[in-house]
Amino acid sequence: MAIERFEDIEAWQLARQLCDRLYERFSSGAFAKDFALRDQIDRASGSIMDNIAEGFDGGSNAEFARFLSYAQRSCGEVQSQLYRALGRNHIDRSLFDQLYADTALIRSKIGAFIKYLKQHPRHSS
């Protein structure tokens, strides 16, 4: 399938699902009252999506790859914040494992896309 819009990118689609799952979890209960962590994990997970979208419209593959690397870093930030949520009993170990694995999959998909872009001289946007 050809990628014509950033919404066609699988990593972006998965990041959107992750954002929705996280929002569902932190919008109620004790997590909803932990404003700093809630805001930080919301911004970091949103940054995954946003950097993919922003990079897609950037022009060159090198610039797109740079933004994808920012998205990968945001995956690491989300994973770190998941440990804080676990430690504060906002999520249980099972949900932590699921969300951590989801984030690792997104990071892997982004890494594969970066590799692809570096092997091909142009992308169309």
CSV table of N, CA and C in Angstrom, one decimal:
chain,number,residue,atom,x,y,z
A,1,MET,N,0.8,-1.2,0.0
A,1,MET,CA,0.0,0.0,0.0
A,1,MET,C,0.9,1.2,0.0
A,2,ALA,N,0.6,2.2,-0.9
A,2,ALA,CA,1.3,3.4,-1.0
A,2,ALA,C,0.9,4.3,0.2
A,3,ILE,N,1.9,5.1,0.7
A,3,ILE,CA,1.6,6.0,1.8
A,3,ILE,C,1.4,7.4,1.1
A,4,GLU,N,0.2,7.8,1.2
A,4,GLU,CA,-0.1,9.1,0.6
A,4,GLU,C,-0.4,10.2,1.6
A,5,ARG,N,-0.7,9.8,2.9
A,5,ARG,CA,-1.0,10.7,4.0
A,5,ARG,C,-0.3,10.1,5.2
A,6,PHE,N,0.0,11.0,6.2
A,6,PHE,CA,0.6,10.5,7.4
A,6,PHE,C,-0.3,9.5,8.1
A,7,GLU,N,-1.6,9.6,7.9
A,7,GLU,CA,-2.6,8.7,8.5
A,7,GLU,C,-2.4,7.2,8.0
A,8,ASP,N,-1.8,7.1,6.8
A,8,ASP,CA,-1.5,5.8,6.2
A,8,ASP,C,-0.4,5.0,6.9
A,9,ILE,N,0.4,5.7,7.7
A,9,ILE,CA,1.6,5.1,8.3
A,9,ILE,C,1.2,4.3,9.5
A,10,GLU,N,1.6,3.0,9.4
A,10,GLU,CA,1.1,2.1,10.5
A,10,GLU,C,1.6,2.5,11.9
A,11,ALA,N,2.8,3.0,12.0
A,11,ALA,CA,3.3,3.5,13.3
A,11,ALA,C,2.4,4.6,13.8
A,12,TRP,N,2.0,5.5,13.0
A,12,TRP,CA,1.1,6.6,13.4
A,12,TRP,C,-0.3,6.0,13.9
A,13,GLN,N,-0.8,5.1,13.1
A,13,GLN,CA,-2.1,4.4,13.5
A,13,GLN,C,-1.9,3.8,14.9
A,14,LEU,N,-0.8,3.1,15.1
A,14,LEU,CA,-0.6,2.4,16.4
A,14,LEU,C,-0.4,3.4,17.5
A,15,ALA,N,0.3,4.5,17.2
A,15,ALA,CA,0.5,5.6,18.2
A,15,ALA,C,-0.9,6.2,18.6
A,16,ARG,N,-1.7,6.4,17.6
A,16,ARG,CA,-3.1,6.9,17.9
A,16,ARG,C,-3.8,6.0,18.9
A,17,GLN,N,-3.8,4.7,18.6
A,17,GLN,CA,-4.4,3.7,19.5
A,17,GLN,C,-3.9,3.8,20.9
A,18,LEU,N,-2.5,3.9,21.0
A,18,LEU,CA,-1.9,4.0,22.3
A,18,LEU,C,-2.4,5.2,23.0
A,19,CYS,N,-2.4,6.3,22.3
A,19,CYS,CA,-2.9,7.6,23.0
A,19,CYS,C,-4.3,7.4,23.5
A,20,ASP,N,-5.2,6.8,22.7
A,20,ASP,CA,-6.6,6.5,23.1
A,20,ASP,C,-6.6,5.6,24.4
A,21,ARG,N,-5.8,4.6,24.4
A,21,ARG,CA,-5.8,3.6,25.5
A,21,ARG,C,-5.3,4.3,26.8
A,22,LEU,N,-4.2,5.1,26.6
A,22,LEU,CA,-3.7,5.8,27.8
A,22,LEU,C,-4.7,6.8,28.3
A,23,TYR,N,-5.4,7.6,27.4
A,23,TYR,CA,-6.3,8.6,27.8
A,23,TYR,C,-7.5,7.9,28.6
A,24,GLU,N,-7.9,6.8,28.0
A,24,GLU,CA,-9.0,6.1,28.7
A,24,GLU,C,-8.6,5.7,30.1
A,25,ARG,N,-7.4,5.3,30.3
A,25,ARG,CA,-6.9,4.9,31.6
A,25,ARG,C,-6.7,6.0,32.6
A,26,PHE,N,-6.1,7.2,32.1
A,26,PHE,CA,-5.7,8.2,33.0
A,26,PHE,C,-6.8,9.3,33.2
A,27,SER,N,-8.0,9.1,32.6
A,27,SER,CA,-9.0,10.1,32.7
A,27,SER,C,-10.0,9.8,33.9
A,28,SER,N,-9.7,8.7,34.6
A,28,SER,CA,-10.5,8.4,35.8
A,28,SER,C,-9.6,7.8,36.9
A,29,GLY,N,-10.2,7.8,38.1
A,29,GLY,CA,-9.6,7.2,39.3
A,29,GLY,C,-8.4,8.1,39.7
A,30,ALA,N,-7.5,7.5,40.5
A,30,ALA,CA,-6.4,8.2,41.1
A,30,ALA,C,-5.5,8.8,40.0
A,31,PHE,N,-5.4,8.1,38.9
A,31,PHE,CA,-4.5,8.6,37.8
A,31,PHE,C,-5.0,10.0,37.3
A,32,ALA,N,-6.3,10.2,37.3
A,32,ALA,CA,-6.9,11.5,36.9
A,32,ALA,C,-6.4,12.6,37.8
A,33,LYS,N,-6.1,12.3,39.0
A,33,LYS,CA,-5.7,13.4,40.0
A,33,LYS,C,-4.2,13.6,40.0
A,34,ASP,N,-3.5,12.7,39.4
A,34,ASP,CA,-2.0,12.9,39.3
A,34,ASP,C,-1.7,13.8,38.1
A,35,PHE,N,-2.0,15.1,38.2
A,35,PHE,CA,-2.0,16.0,37.1
A,35,PHE,C,-0.7,16.0,36.4
A,36,ALA,N,0.4,16.0,37.1
A,36,ALA,CA,1.7,16.2,36.4
A,36,ALA,C,2.0,14.9,35.6
A,37,LEU,N,1.9,13.8,36.1
A,37,LEU,CA,2.1,12.6,35.4
A,37,LEU,C,1.1,12.4,34.2
A,38,ARG,N,-0.1,12.6,34.5
A,38,ARG,CA,-1.2,12.5,33.5
A,38,ARG,C,-0.8,13.4,32.3
A,39,ASP,N,-0.5,14.7,32.6
A,39,ASP,CA,-0.1,15.6,31.5
A,39,ASP,C,1.1,15.2,30.8
A,40,GLN,N,2.1,14.7,31.5
A,40,GLN,CA,3.4,14.3,30.8
A,40,GLN,C,3.2,13.1,29.9
A,41,ILE,N,2.5,12.1,30.4
A,41,ILE,CA,2.3,10.9,29.5
A,41,ILE,C,1.4,11.2,28.4
A,42,ASP,N,0.4,12.1,28.5
A,42,ASP,CA,-0.4,12.5,27.4
A,42,ASP,C,0.4,13.3,26.4
A,43,ARG,N,1.3,14.2,26.8
A,43,ARG,CA,2.1,14.9,25.9
A,43,ARG,C,3.1,14.0,25.2
A,44,ALA,N,3.7,13.1,25.9
A,44,ALA,CA,4.7,12.3,25.3
A,44,ALA,C,4.1,11.3,24.3
A,45,SER,N,2.9,10.7,24.6
A,45,SER,CA,2.3,9.8,23.7
A,45,SER,C,1.8,10.6,22.5
A,46,GLY,N,1.3,11.7,22.7
A,46,GLY,CA,0.8,12.6,21.5
A,46,GLY,C,2.0,13.0,20.7
A,47,SER,N,3.1,13.2,21.3
A,47,SER,CA,4.3,13.5,20.5
A,47,SER,C,4.8,12.5,19.5
A,48,ILE,N,4.5,11.2,19.9
A,48,ILE,CA,4.8,10.1,18.9
A,48,ILE,C,4.0,10.4,17.6
A,49,MET,N,2.7,10.5,17.7
A,49,MET,CA,1.9,10.8,16.6
A,49,MET,C,2.3,12.1,15.9
A,50,ASP,N,2.5,13.1,16.6
A,50,ASP,CA,2.7,14.5,16.1
A,50,ASP,C,4.0,14.5,15.3
A,51,ASN,N,5.0,13.9,15.8
A,51,ASN,CA,6.3,13.9,15.1
A,51,ASN,C,6.3,13.1,13.8
A,52,ILE,N,5.6,12.1,13.8
A,52,ILE,CA,5.4,11.3,12.6
A,52,ILE,C,4.7,12.2,11.5
A,53,ALA,N,3.6,12.8,11.9
A,53,ALA,CA,2.8,13.7,11.0
A,53,ALA,C,3.7,14.9,10.6
A,54,GLU,N,4.4,15.5,11.5
A,54,GLU,CA,5.2,16.7,11.1
A,54,GLU,C,6.3,16.3,10.2
A,55,GLY,N,7.0,15.2,10.5
A,55,GLY,CA,8.1,14.8,9.6
A,55,GLY,C,7.6,14.4,8.2
A,56,PHE,N,6.4,13.8,8.1
A,56,PHE,CA,5.9,13.4,6.8
A,56,PHE,C,5.8,14.6,5.9
A,57,ASP,N,5.5,15.7,6.4
A,57,ASP,CA,5.3,16.9,5.5
A,57,ASP,C,6.6,17.7,5.4
A,58,GLY,N,7.7,17.1,5.9
A,58,GLY,CA,9.0,17.9,5.9
A,58,GLY,C,9.7,18.0,4.6
A,59,GLY,N,9.5,17.1,3.7
A,59,GLY,CA,10.2,17.2,2.4
A,59,GLY,C,11.1,16.0,2.2
A,60,SER,N,12.3,16.1,2.7
A,60,SER,CA,13.3,15.1,2.4
A,60,SER,C,13.2,13.9,3.3
A,61,ASN,N,13.8,12.8,2.9
A,61,ASN,CA,13.8,11.6,3.7
A,61,ASN,C,14.7,11.9,5.0
A,62,ALA,N,15.8,12.6,4.8
A,62,ALA,CA,16.6,12.9,6.0
A,62,ALA,C,15.8,13.6,7.1
A,63,GLU,N,15.1,14.6,6.7
A,63,GLU,CA,14.3,15.4,7.6
A,63,GLU,C,13.2,14.5,8.2
A,64,PHE,N,12.5,13.7,7.4
A,64,PHE,CA,11.5,12.8,7.9
A,64,PHE,C,12.1,11.8,8.9
A,65,ALA,N,13.3,11.3,8.6
A,65,ALA,CA,13.9,10.3,9.5
A,65,ALA,C,14.3,11.0,10.8
A,66,ARG,N,14.6,12.3,10.8
A,66,ARG,CA,14.9,13.0,12.0
A,66,ARG,C,13.7,13.1,12.9
A,67,PHE,N,12.6,13.5,12.3
A,67,PHE,CA,11.3,13.6,13.1
A,67,PHE,C,10.9,12.2,13.6
A,68,LEU,N,11.1,11.1,12.8
A,68,LEU,CA,10.8,9.8,13.3
A,68,LEU,C,11.7,9.4,14.5
A,69,SER,N,12.9,9.9,14.5
A,69,SER,CA,13.8,9.6,15.6
A,69,SER,C,13.2,10.3,16.9
A,70,TYR,N,12.7,11.5,16.7
A,70,TYR,CA,12.0,12.2,17.8
A,70,TYR,C,10.8,11.4,18.3
A,71,ALA,N,10.1,10.8,17.4
A,71,ALA,CA,9.0,10.0,17.8
A,71,ALA,C,9.4,8.7,18.6
A,72,GLN,N,10.6,8.2,18.1
A,72,GLN,CA,11.1,7.0,18.9
A,72,GLN,C,11.5,7.4,20.3
A,73,ARG,N,12.1,8.6,20.4
A,73,ARG,CA,12.5,9.0,21.8
A,73,ARG,C,11.2,9.2,22.7
A,74,SER,N,10.2,9.7,22.1
A,74,SER,CA,8.9,9.8,22.8
A,74,SER,C,8.4,8.5,23.3
A,75,CYS,N,8.6,7.4,22.5
A,75,CYS,CA,8.3,6.1,22.9
A,75,CYS,C,9.0,5.7,24.2
A,76,GLY,N,10.3,6.0,24.3
A,76,GLY,CA,11.1,5.8,25.5
A,76,GLY,C,10.6,6.6,26.6
A,77,GLU,N,10.2,7.8,26.4
A,77,GLU,CA,9.6,8.6,27.5
A,77,GLU,C,8.3,8.0,28.0
A,78,VAL,N,7.4,7.6,27.1
A,78,VAL,CA,6.2,6.9,27.5
A,78,VAL,C,6.5,5.7,28.4
A,79,GLN,N,7.5,4.9,27.9
A,79,GLN,CA,7.8,3.7,28.7
A,79,GLN,C,8.3,4.0,30.1
A,80,SER,N,9.1,5.1,30.2
A,80,SER,CA,9.6,5.5,31.5
A,80,SER,C,8.5,5.9,32.4
A,81,GLN,N,7.5,6.7,31.8
A,81,GLN,CA,6.4,7.2,32.6
A,81,GLN,C,5.5,6.0,33.0
A,82,LEU,N,5.4,5.0,32.2
A,82,LEU,CA,4.6,3.8,32.6
A,82,LEU,C,5.2,3.2,33.9
A,83,TYR,N,6.5,3.2,34.1
A,83,TYR,CA,7.1,2.7,35.3
A,83,TYR,C,6.6,3.6,36.5
A,84,ARG,N,6.5,4.9,36.3
A,84,ARG,CA,6.0,5.8,37.4
A,84,ARG,C,4.6,5.5,37.7
A,85,ALA,N,3.8,5.3,36.6
A,85,ALA,CA,2.3,5.0,36.8
A,85,ALA,C,2.2,3.6,37.6
A,86,LEU,N,3.0,2.7,37.2
A,86,LEU,CA,3.0,1.4,37.9
A,86,LEU,C,3.4,1.5,39.4
A,87,GLY,N,4.4,2.3,39.6
A,87,GLY,CA,4.9,2.5,41.0
A,87,GLY,C,3.9,3.2,41.8
A,88,ARG,N,3.1,4.1,41.2
A,88,ARG,CA,2.1,4.8,42.0
A,88,ARG,C,0.7,4.1,42.0
A,89,ASN,N,0.7,2.9,41.5
A,89,ASN,CA,-0.5,2.0,41.5
A,89,ASN,C,-1.6,2.6,40.7
A,90,HIS,N,-1.2,3.4,39.7
A,90,HIS,CA,-2.3,3.9,38.7
A,90,HIS,C,-2.6,2.8,37.7
A,91,ILE,N,-1.7,1.9,37.5
A,91,ILE,CA,-2.0,0.7,36.6
A,91,ILE,C,-1.4,-0.5,37.2
A,92,ASP,N,-2.0,-1.7,36.8
A,92,ASP,CA,-1.5,-2.9,37.4
A,92,ASP,C,-0.4,-3.5,36.4
A,93,ARG,N,0.2,-4.5,36.9
A,93,ARG,CA,1.4,-5.1,36.1
A,93,ARG,C,0.9,-5.6,34.7
A,94,SER,N,-0.3,-6.1,34.6
A,94,SER,CA,-0.8,-6.6,33.3
A,94,SER,C,-0.9,-5.5,32.3
A,95,LEU,N,-1.6,-4.4,32.8
A,95,LEU,CA,-1.8,-3.3,31.9
A,95,LEU,C,-0.4,-2.6,31.5
A,96,PHE,N,0.5,-2.5,32.5
A,96,PHE,CA,1.8,-2.0,32.3
A,96,PHE,C,2.5,-2.8,31.1
A,97,ASP,N,2.4,-4.2,31.3
A,97,ASP,CA,3.1,-5.0,30.3
A,97,ASP,C,2.5,-4.8,28.9
A,98,GLN,N,1.2,-4.7,28.8
A,98,GLN,CA,0.5,-4.5,27.5
A,98,GLN,C,0.9,-3.1,26.9
A,99,LEU,N,0.8,-2.1,27.7
A,99,LEU,CA,1.2,-0.7,27.2
A,99,LEU,C,2.6,-0.6,26.8
A,100,TYR,N,3.5,-1.2,27.6
A,100,TYR,CA,4.9,-1.2,27.4
A,100,TYR,C,5.2,-1.9,26.0
A,101,ALA,N,4.6,-3.1,25.9
A,101,ALA,CA,4.8,-3.9,24.6
A,101,ALA,C,4.2,-3.1,23.4
A,102,ASP,N,3.1,-2.4,23.6
A,102,ASP,CA,2.5,-1.6,22.5
A,102,ASP,C,3.5,-0.5,22.1
A,103,THR,N,4.1,0.1,23.1
A,103,THR,CA,5.0,1.2,22.8
A,103,THR,C,6.3,0.7,22.2
A,104,ALA,N,6.7,-0.5,22.6
A,104,ALA,CA,7.9,-1.1,22.0
A,104,ALA,C,7.7,-1.5,20.5
A,105,LEU,N,6.5,-1.9,20.2
A,105,LEU,CA,6.1,-2.3,18.8
A,105,LEU,C,6.1,-1.0,18.0
A,106,ILE,N,5.6,0.1,18.5
A,106,ILE,CA,5.6,1.4,17.8
A,106,ILE,C,7.0,1.8,17.5
A,107,ARG,N,7.9,1.7,18.5
A,107,ARG,CA,9.3,2.1,18.4
A,107,ARG,C,9.9,1.3,17.3
A,108,SER,N,9.6,0.0,17.3
A,108,SER,CA,10.2,-0.9,16.3
A,108,SER,C,9.7,-0.6,14.9
A,109,LYS,N,8.4,-0.3,14.7
A,109,LYS,CA,7.9,0.1,13.4
A,109,LYS,C,8.5,1.4,12.9
A,110,ILE,N,8.7,2.3,13.8
A,110,ILE,CA,9.4,3.6,13.4
A,110,ILE,C,10.8,3.3,13.0
A,111,GLY,N,11.5,2.5,13.8
A,111,GLY,CA,12.9,2.1,13.4
A,111,GLY,C,13.0,1.5,12.0
A,112,ALA,N,12.1,0.6,11.7
A,112,ALA,CA,12.1,0.0,10.4
A,112,ALA,C,11.8,1.0,9.3
A,113,PHE,N,10.9,2.0,9.6
A,113,PHE,CA,10.6,3.0,8.6
A,113,PHE,C,11.8,3.9,8.4
A,114,ILE,N,12.5,4.3,9.5
A,114,ILE,CA,13.8,5.1,9.4
A,114,ILE,C,14.8,4.3,8.5
A,115,LYS,N,14.9,3.0,8.7
A,115,LYS,CA,15.8,2.2,7.9
A,115,LYS,C,15.4,2.3,6.4
A,116,TYR,N,14.1,2.1,6.1
A,116,TYR,CA,13.6,2.2,4.8
A,116,TYR,C,13.9,3.5,4.1
A,117,LEU,N,13.7,4.6,4.9
A,117,LEU,CA,13.9,6.0,4.3
A,117,LEU,C,15.4,6.2,4.0
A,118,LYS,N,16.3,5.7,4.8
A,118,LYS,CA,17.7,5.8,4.6
A,118,LYS,C,18.2,5.1,3.4
A,119,GLN,N,17.4,4.0,3.0
A,119,GLN,CA,17.8,3.2,1.8
A,119,GLN,C,17.2,3.7,0.5
A,120,HIS,N,16.3,4.6,0.6
A,120,HIS,CA,15.6,5.2,-0.6
A,120,HIS,C,15.8,6.7,-0.6
A,121,PRO,N,16.1,7.2,-1.8
A,121,PRO,CA,16.5,8.6,-1.8
A,121,PRO,C,15.4,9.6,-1.6
A,122,ARG,N,14.1,9.2,-1.9
A,122,ARG,CA,13.0,10.2,-1.8
A,122,ARG,C,11.8,9.5,-1.2
A,123,HIS,N,10.9,10.3,-0.7
A,123,HIS,CA,9.5,9.9,-0.4
A,123,HIS,C,8.6,11.0,-0.9
A,124,SER,N,7.4,10.6,-1.3
A,124,SER,CA,6.5,11.6,-1.7
A,124,SER,C,5.5,11.9,-0.6
A,125,SER,N,5.1,13.2,-0.5
A,125,SER,CA,4.2,13.6,0.5
A,125,SER,C,3.1,14.4,-0.1
